[in-house]
């Protein structure tokens, strides 16, 4: 009897374990989703998501707005408002504030097929793999169906969401930026330095400041995008936007004399101490703090810095100009454009989930979103008309930045995002860090080219 | 059914749950990783994988970055055997001796182990910060300003900083391995040694060290495998940077998969690490067994 009990128990344990583990595994691994559509769409166009009725659909939305700043709080509030609309859609937020962790989690979700319905990305070649894998929803028919929504966006902002060789608009931008040169008026006045309008003027100003014992820039290159942005500005201001295309199609190599010159400029700035002390150990938020603590005279940064500056004690001392031109011909070309883009995933998603996701995106990427956002945090958005109220009203820096943006004739965001290889942005940024470790400009170029060859 | 056959059946059935768990959570992932290492895959579910044969292995083994990361793992091993082993053994001798405050010392030595890796990393990142870190401030105070460094951004030095933090963190844990070996030595041997007039160093040399061989073997295997797959502390302190100079194979494995989306190449690194770990562990076992004989 005892023996039979043992046998019975063993069998029970084994079978329960097998069933348990099977239940844990993915029910569908080949990407085929249940396309049953329970939304009442029979008399409504499949693209008219505003008039669809949803039957308790829950969608998961991933973003990096997990912090406690004004932008993050506004985002969460906006999502809560969407949930209170009682439209049959419930949004579950998955917010991770550390950018690299957020992007890693996103990559993992694509690998296991359990992607969020909607997610924020920076666009360009970073999302090319997802487009090529047919994992994203083409937003073109939704934009075409709702012309009013489509027309509310500024023209020329769709670059980052479109790819050569694929027809479609694969994301909806909801934030716009330009990299500008912020400066501390008081420090410049005290040291009798004019606000630089050319790159040579900037280098002269850095030399004078350094000689006077003042740190010109304190860059937080521990976050690798900082020198990445500097390289973007230098390339755009030296060679214009053609160079971006030439680098992308490899007609100009990353170890060409033109690019070596750019790396050398960064290296010289680093070696001369113009980029601050120990930039490799300082992160971007510390960089902000040091500039606002008047420990650096200049800071190149995106227009998102306005909201940080607004709450600081030195707001009145901060001025802003376009990043100085290396070549006068390209003075009005700037790093910028849409940098925050909503994407809708269709990997293992039902039609109803996709429609609900688009409805959410429309709520989060529109003029009303921008108008509400600037009330609590002045910033720049890719929409044509929205009222500047609240914090944005009479915000001097925002007005100055908008004037600079109006003067810009061409935008390009991170130059590697136009590349066909999705790893380029990380490859280039990584190699640039080597300049701070004693690598030569030539080594920097070689490192990038070697990695390209390795990947191909 | 004969008695023997029934016993075997019952044994098999009782072992089955563990075997199933082992197969599903260890054997299957390992086999899947080996299989994936022969493919190129961007890491998007449902997308076809392109068979590339041994191309991933050639890329990894002929690339500088892999060998640089292996060199960093080697630094961890050197630190493990050169610093951690004597330190842990010394601490084990202290806490098993008759010294006062043994309990307090035991708790103190073990304290870093119970802290999370991220917390330890954050503490040390702040201590080693070149601008406001305690270490550079201390060097200023004692008049050694020339010795101030950017500890976590200077190549090689940053790896050694992490190695030392690693030894600080795991000394208590490894101490327990040696303590287990030390308390297993019969008191009668020490009593006899005392009667023979053996001093402390003689006891260590001729009694404790030979009888702690098992502990050293366990330490060696754990140290080798641990150093090969070291990830968490170095990720939390330097993320393998700047410019990958402090990267280890495990960090390379992670970045290849999640930053560069080369899941095939990442799997290849995983397989190489696994094989290296197995070969080195078997080597250590064989080496120490041979000496025992």
PDB file of N, CA and C in Angstrom, chain A residues 3 6-7 10-11 13-14 17-18 21 29-31 98 100-101 104 107-108 110-113 126 129-130 132-133 135 278 280-282 347 422-423 426-427 430-431 433-434 437 439 447 451 454-456, chain B residues 3 6 10 13-14 16-18 20-21 24-25 40-47 59 63 65 129-132 150 152-155 235 239 241-245 254 256-263 265:
ATOM      1  N   UNK A   3       3.855   1.424  -1.002  1.00  0.00           N
ATOM      2  CA  UNK A   3       4.548   1.527  -2.281  1.00  0.00           C
ATOM      3  C   UNK A   3       3.656   2.180  -3.345  1.00  0.00           C
ATOM      4  N   UNK A   6       3.459   5.783  -2.910  1.00  0.00           N
ATOM      5  CA  UNK A   6       4.650   6.475  -3.449  1.00  0.00           C
ATOM      6  C   UNK A   6       4.543   6.644  -4.961  1.00  0.00           C
ATOM      7  N   UNK A   7       4.115   5.528  -5.613  1.00  0.00           N
ATOM      8  CA  UNK A   7       3.997   5.575  -7.071  1.00  0.00           C
ATOM      9  C   UNK A   7       2.976   6.625  -7.466  1.00  0.00           C
ATOM     10  N   UNK A  10       4.324  10.111  -6.920  1.00  0.00           N
ATOM     11  CA  UNK A  10       5.329  10.474  -7.926  1.00  0.00           C
ATOM     12  C   UNK A  10       4.679  10.859  -9.235  1.00  0.00           C
ATOM     13  N   UNK A  11       3.703  10.020  -9.650  1.00  0.00           N
ATOM     14  CA  UNK A  11       3.018  10.308 -10.911  1.00  0.00           C
ATOM     15  C   UNK A  11       2.286  11.634 -10.846  1.00  0.00           C
ATOM     16  N   UNK A  13       2.936  14.210  -8.924  1.00  0.00           N
ATOM     17  CA  UNK A  13       3.886  15.337  -8.934  1.00  0.00           C
ATOM     18  C   UNK A  13       4.420  15.600 -10.333  1.00  0.00           C
ATOM     19  N   UNK A  14       4.762  14.501 -11.030  1.00  0.00           N
ATOM     20  CA  UNK A  14       5.335  14.655 -12.375  1.00  0.00           C
ATOM     21  C   UNK A  14       4.346  15.294 -13.328  1.00  0.00           C
ATOM     22  N   UNK A  17       3.640  18.878 -12.528  1.00  0.00           N
ATOM     23  CA  UNK A  17       4.779  19.715 -12.904  1.00  0.00           C
ATOM     24  C   UNK A  17       4.787  19.998 -14.400  1.00  0.00           C
ATOM     25  N   UNK A  18       4.557  18.920 -15.179  1.00  0.00           N
ATOM     26  CA  UNK A  18       4.554  19.089 -16.631  1.00  0.00           C
ATOM     27  C   UNK A  18       3.456  20.051 -17.047  1.00  0.00           C
ATOM     28  N   UNK A  21       4.369  23.652 -15.966  1.00  0.00           N
ATOM     29  CA  UNK A  21       5.379  24.304 -16.806  1.00  0.00           C
ATOM     30  C   UNK A  21       4.831  24.585 -18.193  1.00  0.00           C
ATOM     31  N   UNK A  29       3.947  30.839 -30.244  1.00  0.00           N
ATOM     32  CA  UNK A  29       5.319  31.316 -30.426  1.00  0.00           C
ATOM     33  C   UNK A  29       5.616  31.728 -31.850  1.00  0.00           C
ATOM     34  N   UNK A  30       4.696  31.503 -32.751  1.00  0.00           N
ATOM     35  CA  UNK A  30       5.031  31.830 -34.143  1.00  0.00           C
ATOM     36  C   UNK A  30       4.514  33.193 -34.567  1.00  0.00           C
ATOM     37  N   UNK A  31       4.063  33.946 -33.616  1.00  0.00           N
ATOM     38  CA  UNK A  31       3.680  35.309 -33.942  1.00  0.00           C
ATOM     39  C   UNK A  31       2.264  35.439 -34.446  1.00  0.00           C
ATOM     40  N   UNK A  98      15.187  54.871 -16.267  1.00  0.00           N
ATOM     41  CA  UNK A  98      16.568  54.774 -16.756  1.00  0.00           C
ATOM     42  C   UNK A  98      16.528  54.348 -18.224  1.00  0.00           C
ATOM     43  N   UNK A 100      18.642  53.376 -20.592  1.00  0.00           N
ATOM     44  CA  UNK A 100      19.245  52.143 -21.106  1.00  0.00           C
ATOM     45  C   UNK A 100      18.455  50.915 -20.646  1.00  0.00           C
ATOM     46  N   UNK A 101      17.980  50.954 -19.387  1.00  0.00           N
ATOM     47  CA  UNK A 101      17.189  49.824 -18.880  1.00  0.00           C
ATOM     48  C   UNK A 101      15.874  49.715 -19.646  1.00  0.00           C
ATOM     49  N   UNK A 104      16.623  48.234 -23.039  1.00  0.00           N
ATOM     50  CA  UNK A 104      16.953  46.806 -22.919  1.00  0.00           C
ATOM     51  C   UNK A 104      15.690  45.981 -22.701  1.00  0.00           C
ATOM     52  N   UNK A 107      13.855  45.650 -25.935  1.00  0.00           N
ATOM     53  CA  UNK A 107      14.489  44.659 -26.821  1.00  0.00           C
ATOM     54  C   UNK A 107      14.135  43.243 -26.375  1.00  0.00           C
ATOM     55  N   UNK A 108      14.122  43.021 -25.058  1.00  0.00           N
ATOM     56  CA  UNK A 108      13.784  41.696 -24.534  1.00  0.00           C
ATOM     57  C   UNK A 108      12.355  41.318 -24.899  1.00  0.00           C
ATOM     58  N   UNK A 110      10.667  42.205 -27.440  1.00  0.00           N
ATOM     59  CA  UNK A 110      10.579  41.817 -28.858  1.00  0.00           C
ATOM     60  C   UNK A 110      11.140  40.410 -29.068  1.00  0.00           C
ATOM     61  N   UNK A 111      12.141  40.052 -28.264  1.00  0.00           N
ATOM     62  CA  UNK A 111      12.737  38.722 -28.414  1.00  0.00           C
ATOM     63  C   UNK A 111      11.774  37.626 -27.965  1.00  0.00           C
ATOM     64  N   UNK A 112      11.026  37.887 -26.872  1.00  0.00           N
ATOM     65  CA  UNK A 112      10.122  36.820 -26.407  1.00  0.00           C
ATOM     66  C   UNK A 112       8.709  36.965 -26.971  1.00  0.00           C
ATOM     67  N   UNK A 113       8.505  37.982 -27.791  1.00  0.00           N
ATOM     68  CA  UNK A 113       7.211  38.136 -28.468  1.00  0.00           C
ATOM     69  C   UNK A 113       6.133  38.772 -27.623  1.00  0.00           C
ATOM     70  N   UNK A 126      17.111  52.916 -35.257  1.00  0.00           N
ATOM     71  CA  UNK A 126      16.917  52.156 -34.016  1.00  0.00           C
ATOM     72  C   UNK A 126      15.711  51.227 -34.151  1.00  0.00           C
ATOM     73  N   UNK A 129      14.944  47.472 -37.465  1.00  0.00           N
ATOM     74  CA  UNK A 129      14.791  46.012 -37.336  1.00  0.00           C
ATOM     75  C   UNK A 129      13.332  45.631 -37.105  1.00  0.00           C
ATOM     76  N   UNK A 130      12.636  46.427 -36.304  1.00  0.00           N
ATOM     77  CA  UNK A 130      11.230  46.124 -36.006  1.00  0.00           C
ATOM     78  C   UNK A 130      10.376  46.295 -37.259  1.00  0.00           C
ATOM     79  N   UNK A 132      11.477  46.036 -40.402  1.00  0.00           N
ATOM     80  CA  UNK A 132      11.813  44.946 -41.327  1.00  0.00           C
ATOM     81  C   UNK A 132      11.202  43.618 -40.893  1.00  0.00           C
ATOM     82  N   UNK A 133      10.993  43.470 -39.594  1.00  0.00           N
ATOM     83  CA  UNK A 133      10.394  42.234 -39.080  1.00  0.00           C
ATOM     84  C   UNK A 133       8.871  42.293 -39.127  1.00  0.00           C
ATOM     85  N   UNK A 135       6.884  44.091 -37.442  1.00  0.00           N
ATOM     86  CA  UNK A 135       6.357  44.044 -36.074  1.00  0.00           C
ATOM     87  C   UNK A 135       5.619  45.323 -35.697  1.00  0.00           C
ATOM     88  N   UNK A 278      37.134  65.232 -15.892  1.00  0.00           N
ATOM     89  CA  UNK A 278      36.617  63.857 -15.809  1.00  0.00           C
ATOM     90  C   UNK A 278      35.244  63.673 -16.454  1.00  0.00           C
ATOM     91  N   UNK A 280      34.176  61.598 -18.429  1.00  0.00           N
ATOM     92  CA  UNK A 280      33.738  60.201 -18.567  1.00  0.00           C
ATOM     93  C   UNK A 280      33.100  59.665 -17.288  1.00  0.00           C
ATOM     94  N   UNK A 281      33.317  60.364 -16.183  1.00  0.00           N
ATOM     95  CA  UNK A 281      32.744  59.901 -14.917  1.00  0.00           C
ATOM     96  C   UNK A 281      31.543  60.721 -14.486  1.00  0.00           C
ATOM     97  N   UNK A 282      31.142  61.649 -15.320  1.00  0.00           N
ATOM     98  CA  UNK A 282      30.024  62.528 -14.948  1.00  0.00           C
ATOM     99  C   UNK A 282      28.835  62.234 -15.867  1.00  0.00           C
ATOM    100  N   UNK A 347       2.938  42.711 -33.025  1.00  0.00           N
ATOM    101  CA  UNK A 347       3.454  41.373 -32.760  1.00  0.00           C
ATOM    102  C   UNK A 347       2.544  40.673 -31.748  1.00  0.00           C
ATOM    103  N   UNK A 422      21.384  49.205 -37.606  1.00  0.00           N
ATOM    104  CA  UNK A 422      20.770  49.749 -36.392  1.00  0.00           C
ATOM    105  C   UNK A 422      21.753  49.904 -35.228  1.00  0.00           C
ATOM    106  N   UNK A 423      22.917  49.260 -35.332  1.00  0.00           N
ATOM    107  CA  UNK A 423      23.866  49.339 -34.214  1.00  0.00           C
ATOM    108  C   UNK A 423      24.703  50.616 -34.233  1.00  0.00           C
ATOM    109  N   UNK A 426      25.089  53.209 -31.264  1.00  0.00           N
ATOM    110  CA  UNK A 426      25.860  52.718 -30.117  1.00  0.00           C
ATOM    111  C   UNK A 426      27.333  52.580 -30.467  1.00  0.00           C
ATOM    112  N   UNK A 427      27.592  52.115 -31.686  1.00  0.00           N
ATOM    113  CA  UNK A 427      28.978  51.922 -32.117  1.00  0.00           C
ATOM    114  C   UNK A 427      29.742  53.244 -32.114  1.00  0.00           C
ATOM    115  N   UNK A 430      30.153  54.749 -28.558  1.00  0.00           N
ATOM    116  CA  UNK A 430      31.153  53.995 -27.813  1.00  0.00           C
ATOM    117  C   UNK A 430      32.556  54.386 -28.229  1.00  0.00           C
ATOM    118  N   UNK A 431      32.759  54.480 -29.541  1.00  0.00           N
ATOM    119  CA  UNK A 431      34.096  54.807 -30.058  1.00  0.00           C
ATOM    120  C   UNK A 431      34.511  56.211 -29.628  1.00  0.00           C
ATOM    121  N   UNK A 433      33.845  57.671 -26.889  1.00  0.00           N
ATOM    122  CA  UNK A 433      34.339  57.625 -25.504  1.00  0.00           C
ATOM    123  C   UNK A 433      35.830  57.312 -25.460  1.00  0.00           C
ATOM    124  N   UNK A 434      36.271  56.529 -26.455  1.00  0.00           N
ATOM    125  CA  UNK A 434      37.691  56.177 -26.501  1.00  0.00           C
ATOM    126  C   UNK A 434      38.596  57.395 -26.615  1.00  0.00           C
ATOM    127  N   UNK A 437      39.975  58.355 -23.518  1.00  0.00           N
ATOM    128  CA  UNK A 437      40.867  57.386 -22.876  1.00  0.00           C
ATOM    129  C   UNK A 437      42.234  57.373 -23.537  1.00  0.00           C
ATOM    130  N   UNK A 439      42.688  57.396 -26.959  1.00  0.00           N
ATOM    131  CA  UNK A 439      42.668  56.935 -28.357  1.00  0.00           C
ATOM    132  C   UNK A 439      42.830  58.131 -29.280  1.00  0.00           C
ATOM    133  N   UNK A 447      37.931  52.059 -35.215  1.00  0.00           N
ATOM    134  CA  UNK A 447      37.062  51.239 -34.350  1.00  0.00           C
ATOM    135  C   UNK A 447      35.643  51.145 -34.920  1.00  0.00           C
ATOM    136  N   UNK A 451      33.911  47.738 -36.616  1.00  0.00           N
ATOM    137  CA  UNK A 451      32.651  47.195 -36.101  1.00  0.00           C
ATOM    138  C   UNK A 451      31.616  47.043 -37.241  1.00  0.00           C
ATOM    139  N   UNK A 454      32.591  43.996 -39.076  1.00  0.00           N
ATOM    140  CA  UNK A 454      32.288  42.805 -38.277  1.00  0.00           C
ATOM    141  C   UNK A 454      30.807  42.461 -38.360  1.00  0.00           C
ATOM    142  N   UNK A 455      29.984  43.492 -38.369  1.00  0.00           N
ATOM    143  CA  UNK A 455      28.545  43.260 -38.374  1.00  0.00           C
ATOM    144  C   UNK A 455      28.022  42.854 -39.741  1.00  0.00           C
ATOM    145  N   UNK A 456      28.746  43.284 -40.773  1.00  0.00           N
ATOM    146  CA  UNK A 456      28.268  42.951 -42.125  1.00  0.00           C
ATOM    147  C   UNK A 456      28.675  41.533 -42.503  1.00  0.00           C
TER     148      UNK A 456
ATOM    149  N   UNK B   3      10.842  -7.510  -7.174  1.00  0.00           N
ATOM    150  CA  UNK B   3      11.074  -6.446  -6.188  1.00  0.00           C
ATOM    151  C   UNK B   3      12.066  -5.394  -6.694  1.00  0.00           C
ATOM    152  N   UNK B   6      10.606  -3.092  -9.237  1.00  0.00           N
ATOM    153  CA  UNK B   6       9.685  -2.136  -8.620  1.00  0.00           C
ATOM    154  C   UNK B   6      10.446  -0.997  -7.953  1.00  0.00           C
ATOM    155  N   UNK B  10      10.093   2.939  -8.797  1.00  0.00           N
ATOM    156  CA  UNK B  10       9.777   3.974  -7.799  1.00  0.00           C
ATOM    157  C   UNK B  10      10.867   5.048  -7.769  1.00  0.00           C
ATOM    158  N   UNK B  13      10.481   7.241 -10.779  1.00  0.00           N
ATOM    159  CA  UNK B  13       9.334   8.144 -10.649  1.00  0.00           C
ATOM    160  C   UNK B  13       9.603   9.261  -9.644  1.00  0.00           C
ATOM    161  N   UNK B  14      10.309   8.916  -8.578  1.00  0.00           N
ATOM    162  CA  UNK B  14      10.617   9.953  -7.579  1.00  0.00           C
ATOM    163  C   UNK B  14      11.614  10.978  -8.115  1.00  0.00           C
ATOM    164  N   UNK B  16      11.826  11.775 -11.261  1.00  0.00           N
ATOM    165  CA  UNK B  16      11.288  12.399 -12.463  1.00  0.00           C
ATOM    166  C   UNK B  16      11.049  13.919 -12.331  1.00  0.00           C
ATOM    167  N   UNK B  17      10.398  14.383 -11.241  1.00  0.00           N
ATOM    168  CA  UNK B  17      10.171  15.854 -11.147  1.00  0.00           C
ATOM    169  C   UNK B  17      11.461  16.653 -11.268  1.00  0.00           C
ATOM    170  N   UNK B  18      12.495  16.187 -10.542  1.00  0.00           N
ATOM    171  CA  UNK B  18      13.771  16.921 -10.587  1.00  0.00           C
ATOM    172  C   UNK B  18      14.384  16.869 -11.973  1.00  0.00           C
ATOM    173  N   UNK B  20      12.782  16.516 -14.793  1.00  0.00           N
ATOM    174  CA  UNK B  20      12.002  17.380 -15.705  1.00  0.00           C
ATOM    175  C   UNK B  20      12.406  18.845 -15.514  1.00  0.00           C
ATOM    176  N   UNK B  21      12.492  19.257 -14.252  1.00  0.00           N
ATOM    177  CA  UNK B  21      12.897  20.650 -13.979  1.00  0.00           C
ATOM    178  C   UNK B  21      14.276  20.915 -14.568  1.00  0.00           C
ATOM    179  N   UNK B  24      14.107  21.075 -18.391  1.00  0.00           N
ATOM    180  CA  UNK B  24      13.433  22.260 -18.942  1.00  0.00           C
ATOM    181  C   UNK B  24      14.163  23.560 -18.635  1.00  0.00           C
ATOM    182  N   UNK B  25      14.765  23.628 -17.452  1.00  0.00           N
ATOM    183  CA  UNK B  25      15.373  24.904 -17.058  1.00  0.00           C
ATOM    184  C   UNK B  25      16.878  24.973 -17.291  1.00  0.00           C
ATOM    185  N   UNK B  40      22.124  33.664 -37.370  1.00  0.00           N
ATOM    186  CA  UNK B  40      22.095  35.122 -37.207  1.00  0.00           C
ATOM    187  C   UNK B  40      20.629  35.464 -36.939  1.00  0.00           C
ATOM    188  N   UNK B  41      20.388  36.148 -35.844  1.00  0.00           N
ATOM    189  CA  UNK B  41      19.002  36.453 -35.478  1.00  0.00           C
ATOM    190  C   UNK B  41      18.959  37.809 -34.781  1.00  0.00           C
ATOM    191  N   UNK B  42      18.028  38.672 -35.212  1.00  0.00           N
ATOM    192  CA  UNK B  42      17.934  40.026 -34.670  1.00  0.00           C
ATOM    193  C   UNK B  42      17.147  40.084 -33.358  1.00  0.00           C
ATOM    194  N   UNK B  43      16.673  38.948 -32.890  1.00  0.00           N
ATOM    195  CA  UNK B  43      15.985  38.926 -31.594  1.00  0.00           C
ATOM    196  C   UNK B  43      14.560  39.421 -31.646  1.00  0.00           C
ATOM    197  N   UNK B  44      13.881  39.131 -32.738  1.00  0.00           N
ATOM    198  CA  UNK B  44      12.465  39.483 -32.803  1.00  0.00           C
ATOM    199  C   UNK B  44      11.677  38.195 -32.998  1.00  0.00           C
ATOM    200  N   UNK B  45      10.778  37.951 -32.056  1.00  0.00           N
ATOM    201  CA  UNK B  45      10.049  36.677 -32.041  1.00  0.00           C
ATOM    202  C   UNK B  45       9.359  36.409 -33.368  1.00  0.00           C
ATOM    203  N   UNK B  46       9.440  35.165 -33.788  1.00  0.00           N
ATOM    204  CA  UNK B  46       8.748  34.758 -35.003  1.00  0.00           C
ATOM    205  C   UNK B  46       9.524  35.052 -36.278  1.00  0.00           C
ATOM    206  N   UNK B  47      10.626  35.781 -36.167  1.00  0.00           N
ATOM    207  CA  UNK B  47      11.395  36.114 -37.369  1.00  0.00           C
ATOM    208  C   UNK B  47      12.358  34.981 -37.712  1.00  0.00           C
ATOM    209  N   UNK B  59      33.906  35.068 -35.708  1.00  0.00           N
ATOM    210  CA  UNK B  59      33.855  36.499 -35.406  1.00  0.00           C
ATOM    211  C   UNK B  59      34.264  36.771 -33.968  1.00  0.00           C
ATOM    212  N   UNK B  63      37.950  38.422 -32.892  1.00  0.00           N
ATOM    213  CA  UNK B  63      37.767  39.841 -32.545  1.00  0.00           C
ATOM    214  C   UNK B  63      38.546  40.222 -31.301  1.00  0.00           C
ATOM    215  N   UNK B  65      37.713  42.485 -29.126  1.00  0.00           N
ATOM    216  CA  UNK B  65      36.869  42.818 -27.973  1.00  0.00           C
ATOM    217  C   UNK B  65      36.659  41.612 -27.061  1.00  0.00           C
ATOM    218  N   UNK B 129      34.168  58.385  -6.913  1.00  0.00           N
ATOM    219  CA  UNK B 129      33.908  59.510  -7.829  1.00  0.00           C
ATOM    220  C   UNK B 129      35.086  60.485  -7.819  1.00  0.00           C
ATOM    221  N   UNK B 130      35.588  60.868  -9.000  1.00  0.00           N
ATOM    222  CA  UNK B 130      36.793  61.713  -9.032  1.00  0.00           C
ATOM    223  C   UNK B 130      36.561  63.132  -8.506  1.00  0.00           C
ATOM    224  N   UNK B 131      35.331  63.622  -8.579  1.00  0.00           N
ATOM    225  CA  UNK B 131      35.085  65.014  -8.170  1.00  0.00           C
ATOM    226  C   UNK B 131      34.781  65.139  -6.675  1.00  0.00           C
ATOM    227  N   UNK B 132      33.863  64.314  -6.194  1.00  0.00           N
ATOM    228  CA  UNK B 132      33.470  64.478  -4.788  1.00  0.00           C
ATOM    229  C   UNK B 132      33.600  63.187  -3.986  1.00  0.00           C
ATOM    230  N   UNK B 150      40.855  59.375 -11.795  1.00  0.00           N
ATOM    231  CA  UNK B 150      39.479  59.129 -12.218  1.00  0.00           C
ATOM    232  C   UNK B 150      39.333  57.600 -12.203  1.00  0.00           C
ATOM    233  N   UNK B 152      37.239  55.129 -12.002  1.00  0.00           N
ATOM    234  CA  UNK B 152      36.398  54.220 -12.788  1.00  0.00           C
ATOM    235  C   UNK B 152      36.413  54.516 -14.291  1.00  0.00           C
ATOM    236  N   UNK B 153      37.228  55.477 -14.694  1.00  0.00           N
ATOM    237  CA  UNK B 153      37.300  55.772 -16.134  1.00  0.00           C
ATOM    238  C   UNK B 153      38.706  55.638 -16.690  1.00  0.00           C
ATOM    239  N   UNK B 154      39.618  55.131 -15.879  1.00  0.00           N
ATOM    240  CA  UNK B 154      40.982  54.920 -16.371  1.00  0.00           C
ATOM    241  C   UNK B 154      41.134  53.447 -16.731  1.00  0.00           C
ATOM    242  N   UNK B 155      41.497  53.150 -17.979  1.00  0.00           N
ATOM    243  CA  UNK B 155      41.596  51.751 -18.388  1.00  0.00           C
ATOM    244  C   UNK B 155      42.489  50.937 -17.444  1.00  0.00           C
ATOM    245  N   UNK B 235      28.652  45.674 -14.120  1.00  0.00           N
ATOM    246  CA  UNK B 235      27.590  46.370 -14.857  1.00  0.00           C
ATOM    247  C   UNK B 235      27.091  47.552 -14.039  1.00  0.00           C
ATOM    248  N   UNK B 239      29.232  49.608 -16.267  1.00  0.00           N
ATOM    249  CA  UNK B 239      28.510  49.137 -17.461  1.00  0.00           C
ATOM    250  C   UNK B 239      29.479  48.634 -18.533  1.00  0.00           C
ATOM    251  N   UNK B 241      32.124  50.046 -19.423  1.00  0.00           N
ATOM    252  CA  UNK B 241      32.764  51.167 -20.095  1.00  0.00           C
ATOM    253  C   UNK B 241      33.859  51.782 -19.267  1.00  0.00           C
ATOM    254  N   UNK B 242      34.364  52.936 -19.679  1.00  0.00           N
ATOM    255  CA  UNK B 242      34.033  53.602 -20.938  1.00  0.00           C
ATOM    256  C   UNK B 242      34.708  52.913 -22.131  1.00  0.00           C
ATOM    257  N   UNK B 243      34.026  52.997 -23.259  1.00  0.00           N
ATOM    258  CA  UNK B 243      34.550  52.415 -24.501  1.00  0.00           C
ATOM    259  C   UNK B 243      34.882  50.925 -24.340  1.00  0.00           C
ATOM    260  N   UNK B 244      34.070  50.238 -23.537  1.00  0.00           N
ATOM    261  CA  UNK B 244      34.177  48.776 -23.339  1.00  0.00           C
ATOM    262  C   UNK B 244      35.459  48.332 -22.640  1.00  0.00           C
ATOM    263  N   UNK B 245      36.224  49.252 -22.073  1.00  0.00           N
ATOM    264  CA  UNK B 245      37.512  48.823 -21.508  1.00  0.00           C
ATOM    265  C   UNK B 245      37.345  47.943 -20.272  1.00  0.00           C
ATOM    266  N   UNK B 254      25.726  40.240 -23.037  1.00  0.00           N
ATOM    267  CA  UNK B 254      24.509  41.026 -22.829  1.00  0.00           C
ATOM    268  C   UNK B 254      24.372  42.149 -23.867  1.00  0.00           C
ATOM    269  N   UNK B 256      25.825  42.439 -26.809  1.00  0.00           N
ATOM    270  CA  UNK B 256      25.634  41.926 -28.174  1.00  0.00           C
ATOM    271  C   UNK B 256      24.162  41.597 -28.406  1.00  0.00           C
ATOM    272  N   UNK B 257      23.510  41.061 -27.382  1.00  0.00           N
ATOM    273  CA  UNK B 257      22.106  40.682 -27.541  1.00  0.00           C
ATOM    274  C   UNK B 257      21.189  41.904 -27.488  1.00  0.00           C
ATOM    275  N   UNK B 258      21.326  42.704 -26.465  1.00  0.00           N
ATOM    276  CA  UNK B 258      20.308  43.727 -26.224  1.00  0.00           C
ATOM    277  C   UNK B 258      20.657  45.108 -26.758  1.00  0.00           C
ATOM    278  N   UNK B 259      21.942  45.382 -26.968  1.00  0.00           N
ATOM    279  CA  UNK B 259      22.300  46.678 -27.551  1.00  0.00           C
ATOM    280  C   UNK B 259      22.462  46.548 -29.058  1.00  0.00           C
ATOM    281  N   UNK B 260      23.185  45.497 -29.474  1.00  0.00           N
ATOM    282  CA  UNK B 260      23.466  45.340 -30.903  1.00  0.00           C
ATOM    283  C   UNK B 260      22.500  44.372 -31.598  1.00  0.00           C
ATOM    284  N   UNK B 261      21.669  43.710 -30.821  1.00  0.00           N
ATOM    285  CA  UNK B 261      20.665  42.778 -31.358  1.00  0.00           C
ATOM    286  C   UNK B 261      21.279  41.664 -32.201  1.00  0.00           C
ATOM    287  N   UNK B 262      22.448  41.201 -31.782  1.00  0.00           N
ATOM    288  CA  UNK B 262      23.070  40.035 -32.418  1.00  0.00           C
ATOM    289  C   UNK B 262      22.901  38.848 -31.482  1.00  0.00           C
ATOM    290  N   UNK B 263      21.719  38.250 -31.505  1.00  0.00           N
ATOM    291  CA  UNK B 263      21.444  37.187 -30.539  1.00  0.00           C
ATOM    292  C   UNK B 263      22.256  35.925 -30.835  1.00  0.00           C
ATOM    293  N   UNK B 265      25.383  35.852 -32.099  1.00  0.00           N
ATOM    294  CA  UNK B 265      26.744  36.100 -31.601  1.00  0.00           C
ATOM    295  C   UNK B 265      26.762  36.052 -30.068  1.00  0.00           C
TER     296      UNK B 265
END
